[in-house]
Short mmCIF file of C-alpha atoms in Angstrom, two decimals:
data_model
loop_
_atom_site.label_atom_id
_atom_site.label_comp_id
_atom_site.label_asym_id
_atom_site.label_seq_id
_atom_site.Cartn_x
_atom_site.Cartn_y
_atom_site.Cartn_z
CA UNK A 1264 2.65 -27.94 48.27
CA UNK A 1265 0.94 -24.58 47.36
CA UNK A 1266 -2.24 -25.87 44.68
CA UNK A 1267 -4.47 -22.92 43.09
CA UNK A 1268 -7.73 -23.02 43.07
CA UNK A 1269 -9.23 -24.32 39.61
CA UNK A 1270 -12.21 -21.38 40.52
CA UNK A 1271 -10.02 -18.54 39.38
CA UNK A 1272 -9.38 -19.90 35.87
CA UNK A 1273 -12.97 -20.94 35.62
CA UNK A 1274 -13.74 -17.65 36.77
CA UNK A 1275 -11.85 -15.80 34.16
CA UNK A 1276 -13.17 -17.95 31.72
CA UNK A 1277 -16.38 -16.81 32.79
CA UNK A 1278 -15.84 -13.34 32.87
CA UNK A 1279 -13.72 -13.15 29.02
CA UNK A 1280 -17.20 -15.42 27.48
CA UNK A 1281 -19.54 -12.86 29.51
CA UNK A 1282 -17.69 -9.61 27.99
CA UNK A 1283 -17.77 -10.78 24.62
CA UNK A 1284 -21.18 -11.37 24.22
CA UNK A 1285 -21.74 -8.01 25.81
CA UNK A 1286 -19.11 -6.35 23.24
CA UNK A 1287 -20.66 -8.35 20.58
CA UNK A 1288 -24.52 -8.14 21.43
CA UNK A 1289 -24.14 -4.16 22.23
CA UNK A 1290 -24.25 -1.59 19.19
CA UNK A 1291 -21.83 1.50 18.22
CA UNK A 1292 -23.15 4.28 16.62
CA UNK A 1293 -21.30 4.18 12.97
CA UNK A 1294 -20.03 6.74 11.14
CA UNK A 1295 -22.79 8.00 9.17
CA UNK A 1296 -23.66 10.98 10.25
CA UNK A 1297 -20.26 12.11 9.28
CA UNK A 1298 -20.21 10.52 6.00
CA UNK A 1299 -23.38 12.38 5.61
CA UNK A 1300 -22.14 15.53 5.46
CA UNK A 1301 -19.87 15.28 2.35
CA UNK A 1302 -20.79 17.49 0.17
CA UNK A 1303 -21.43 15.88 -3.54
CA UNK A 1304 -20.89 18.82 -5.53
CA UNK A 1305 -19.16 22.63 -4.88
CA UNK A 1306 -17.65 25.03 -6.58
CA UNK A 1307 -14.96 23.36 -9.62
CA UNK A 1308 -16.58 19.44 -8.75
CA UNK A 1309 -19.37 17.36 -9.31
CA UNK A 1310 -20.18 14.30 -8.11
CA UNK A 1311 -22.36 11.15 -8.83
CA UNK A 1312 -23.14 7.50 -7.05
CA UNK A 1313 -21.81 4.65 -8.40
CA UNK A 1314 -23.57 1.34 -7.32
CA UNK A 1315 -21.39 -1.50 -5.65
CA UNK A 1316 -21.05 -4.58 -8.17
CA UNK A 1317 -22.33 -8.15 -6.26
CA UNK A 1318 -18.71 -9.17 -5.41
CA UNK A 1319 -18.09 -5.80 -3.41
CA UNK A 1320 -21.30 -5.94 -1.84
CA UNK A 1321 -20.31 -9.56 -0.67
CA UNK A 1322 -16.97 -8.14 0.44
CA UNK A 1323 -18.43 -5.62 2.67
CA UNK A 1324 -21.55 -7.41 4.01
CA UNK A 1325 -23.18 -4.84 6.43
CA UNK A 1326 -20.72 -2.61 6.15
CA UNK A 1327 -21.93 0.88 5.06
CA UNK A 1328 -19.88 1.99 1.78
CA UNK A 1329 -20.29 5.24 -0.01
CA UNK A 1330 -19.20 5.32 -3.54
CA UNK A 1331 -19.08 7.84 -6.16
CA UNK A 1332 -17.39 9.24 -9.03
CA UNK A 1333 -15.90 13.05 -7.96
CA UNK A 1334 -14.88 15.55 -11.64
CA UNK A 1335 -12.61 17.76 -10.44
CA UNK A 1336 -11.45 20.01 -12.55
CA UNK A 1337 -10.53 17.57 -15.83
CA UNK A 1338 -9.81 14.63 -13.18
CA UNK A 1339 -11.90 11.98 -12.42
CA UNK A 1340 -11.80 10.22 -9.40
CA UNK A 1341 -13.44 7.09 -7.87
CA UNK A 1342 -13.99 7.83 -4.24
CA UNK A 1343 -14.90 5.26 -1.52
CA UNK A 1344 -15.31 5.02 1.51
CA UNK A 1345 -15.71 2.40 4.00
CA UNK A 1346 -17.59 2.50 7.37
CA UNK A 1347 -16.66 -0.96 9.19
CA UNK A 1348 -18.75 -0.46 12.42
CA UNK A 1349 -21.43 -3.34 11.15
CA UNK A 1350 -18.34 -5.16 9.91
CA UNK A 1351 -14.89 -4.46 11.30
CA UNK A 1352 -13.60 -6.75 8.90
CA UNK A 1353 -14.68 -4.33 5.85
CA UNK A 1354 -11.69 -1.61 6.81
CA UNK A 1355 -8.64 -3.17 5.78
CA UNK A 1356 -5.26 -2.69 4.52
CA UNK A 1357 -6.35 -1.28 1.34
CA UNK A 1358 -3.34 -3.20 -0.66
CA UNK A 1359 -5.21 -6.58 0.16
CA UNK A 1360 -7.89 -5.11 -2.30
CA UNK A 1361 -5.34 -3.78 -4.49
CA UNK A 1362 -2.94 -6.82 -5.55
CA UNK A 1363 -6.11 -8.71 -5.54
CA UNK A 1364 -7.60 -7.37 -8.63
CA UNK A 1365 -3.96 -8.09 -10.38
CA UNK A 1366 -2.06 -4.64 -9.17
CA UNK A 1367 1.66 -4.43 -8.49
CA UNK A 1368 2.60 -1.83 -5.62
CA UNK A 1369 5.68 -0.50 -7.11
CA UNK A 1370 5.99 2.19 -4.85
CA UNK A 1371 4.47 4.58 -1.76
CA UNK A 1372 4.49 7.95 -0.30
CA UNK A 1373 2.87 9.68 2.74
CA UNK A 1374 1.60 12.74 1.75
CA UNK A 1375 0.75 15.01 4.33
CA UNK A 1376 -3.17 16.21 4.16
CA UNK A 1377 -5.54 18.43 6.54
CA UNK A 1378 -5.79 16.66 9.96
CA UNK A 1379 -2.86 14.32 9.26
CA UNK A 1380 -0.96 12.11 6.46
CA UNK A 1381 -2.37 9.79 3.68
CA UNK A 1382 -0.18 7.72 1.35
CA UNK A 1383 -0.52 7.36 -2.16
CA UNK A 1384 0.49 3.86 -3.77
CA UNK A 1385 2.27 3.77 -7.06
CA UNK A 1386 0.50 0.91 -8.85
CA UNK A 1387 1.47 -0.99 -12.27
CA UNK A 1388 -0.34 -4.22 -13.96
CA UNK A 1389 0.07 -5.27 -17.50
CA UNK A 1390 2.25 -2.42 -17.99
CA UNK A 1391 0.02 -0.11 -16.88
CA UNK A 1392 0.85 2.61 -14.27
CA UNK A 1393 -1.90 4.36 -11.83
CA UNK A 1394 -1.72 5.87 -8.02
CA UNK A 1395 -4.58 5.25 -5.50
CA UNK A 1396 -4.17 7.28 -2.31
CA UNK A 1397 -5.80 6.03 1.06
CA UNK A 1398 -6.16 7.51 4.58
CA UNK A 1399 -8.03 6.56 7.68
CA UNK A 1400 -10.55 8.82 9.48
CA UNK A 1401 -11.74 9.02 12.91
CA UNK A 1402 -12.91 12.74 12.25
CA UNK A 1403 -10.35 14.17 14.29
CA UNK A 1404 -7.27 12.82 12.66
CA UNK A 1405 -6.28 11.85 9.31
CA UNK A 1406 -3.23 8.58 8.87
CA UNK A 1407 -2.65 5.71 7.00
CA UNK A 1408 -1.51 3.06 9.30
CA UNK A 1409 -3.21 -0.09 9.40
CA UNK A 1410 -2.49 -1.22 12.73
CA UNK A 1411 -3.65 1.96 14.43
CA UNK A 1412 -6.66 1.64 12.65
CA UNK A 1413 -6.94 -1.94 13.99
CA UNK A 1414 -5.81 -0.36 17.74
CA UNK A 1415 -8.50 2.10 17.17
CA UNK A 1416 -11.41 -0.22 16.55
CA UNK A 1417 -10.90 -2.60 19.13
CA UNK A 1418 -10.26 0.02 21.88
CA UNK A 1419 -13.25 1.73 20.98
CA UNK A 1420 -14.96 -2.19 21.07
CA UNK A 1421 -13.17 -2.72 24.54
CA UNK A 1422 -14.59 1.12 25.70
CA UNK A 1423 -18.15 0.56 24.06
CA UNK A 1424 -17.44 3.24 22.24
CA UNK A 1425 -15.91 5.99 24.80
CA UNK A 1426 -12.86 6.12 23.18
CA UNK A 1427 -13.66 7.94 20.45
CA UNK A 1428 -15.44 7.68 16.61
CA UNK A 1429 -15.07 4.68 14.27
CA UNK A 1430 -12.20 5.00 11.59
CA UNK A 1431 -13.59 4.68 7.94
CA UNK A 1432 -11.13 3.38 5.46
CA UNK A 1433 -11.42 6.52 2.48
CA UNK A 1434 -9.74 5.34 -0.64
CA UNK A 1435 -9.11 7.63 -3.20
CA UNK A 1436 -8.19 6.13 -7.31
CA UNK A 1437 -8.04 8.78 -10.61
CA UNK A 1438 -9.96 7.28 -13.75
CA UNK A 1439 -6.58 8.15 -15.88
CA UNK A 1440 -3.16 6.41 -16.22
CA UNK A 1441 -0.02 8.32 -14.76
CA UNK A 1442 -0.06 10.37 -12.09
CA UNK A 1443 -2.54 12.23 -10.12
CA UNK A 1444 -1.80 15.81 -8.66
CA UNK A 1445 -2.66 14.90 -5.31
CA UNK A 1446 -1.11 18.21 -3.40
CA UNK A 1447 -3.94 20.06 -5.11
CA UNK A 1448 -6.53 17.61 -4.02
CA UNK A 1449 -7.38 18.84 -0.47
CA UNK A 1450 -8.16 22.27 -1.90
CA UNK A 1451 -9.92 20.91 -4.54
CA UNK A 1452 -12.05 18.97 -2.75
CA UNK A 1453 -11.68 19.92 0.84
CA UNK A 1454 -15.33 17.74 1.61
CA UNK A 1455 -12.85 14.34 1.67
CA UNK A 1456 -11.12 15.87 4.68
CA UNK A 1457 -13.95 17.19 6.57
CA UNK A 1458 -15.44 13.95 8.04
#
């Protein structure tokens, strides 16, 4: 009769509580110093801040969010972005946020943008119709899937950061009903795809 030892499960049990204190207890650098460097206003935009209300700052916690209102052009757009590395929960599938605040995702698209692809959701409430266009950024690459995001975060947890730079969420909404030009958007505002 071949019994195992009960010190290697006690063992690993040891080691798994050990490593997640570390991972928890031991800071990344965040993304700042690449969100940053977007420029807030260039040649054919401007930009201003736009303060988070109390129920997104209790959404995000510690999370570092950067928020503003971009004119380009005649277009307005409400640009955010969201730096999860004090908060991994903050970056999220962006269509939890969405059909929370009463949105129907009728419809989506990848669009392909510098460094990668975003997607732009086709959105309709009260029979209203607006697009909202998201992307993920590590700095390097531009995508919109969620679970690489997710594979991302926790392999750069796992690595203590040696796998590469935190993905921020970067969600993109125009002010106006209908349809937003988005093709023209990366040469409109090529600071969104620098970071």
């Amino acid at each position: 009769m071949n019994l195992r030892s009960p010190k290697i499960p006690a063992a690993a049990l040891l080691l798994a509580v050990i490593l997640a204190v570390v991972w928890d207890r031991v800071p990344l650098a965040d993304a700042q110093d690449r969100v940053s460097h977007i420029v807030t206003a260039g040649l054919g935009f401007a930009s201003r801040e736009i303060p988070l209300n109390e129920t997104e700052k209790s959404i995000f916690g510690a999370a570092k969010v950067f928020k503003r209102m971009y004119r380009v052009g005649r277009e307005d757009f409400v640009v955010v972005i969201i730096d999860g590395a004090h908060n991994r929960h903050a970056v999220h599938d962006p269509s939890y946020c969405i059909r929370g605040a009463g949105w129907t995702i009728t419809g989506q698209r990848p669009l392909p943008v510098p460094g990668g692809t975003a997607t732009v959701l086709s959105l309709s409430k009260q029979g209203e119709a607006r697009e909202a266009m998201f992307w993920f950024s590590d700095g390097r690459e531009r995508h919109a899937r969620v679970a690489r995001c997710w594979w991302q975060m926790a392999l750069r947890r796992l690595t203590f950061g040696a796998s590469g730079p935190d993905p921020v969420l970067v969600l993109v909404q125009p002010l106006a009903t209908g349809t937003a030009n988005w093709e023209r958007l990366p040469a409109q505002l090529p600071t969104l795809f620098d970071f």
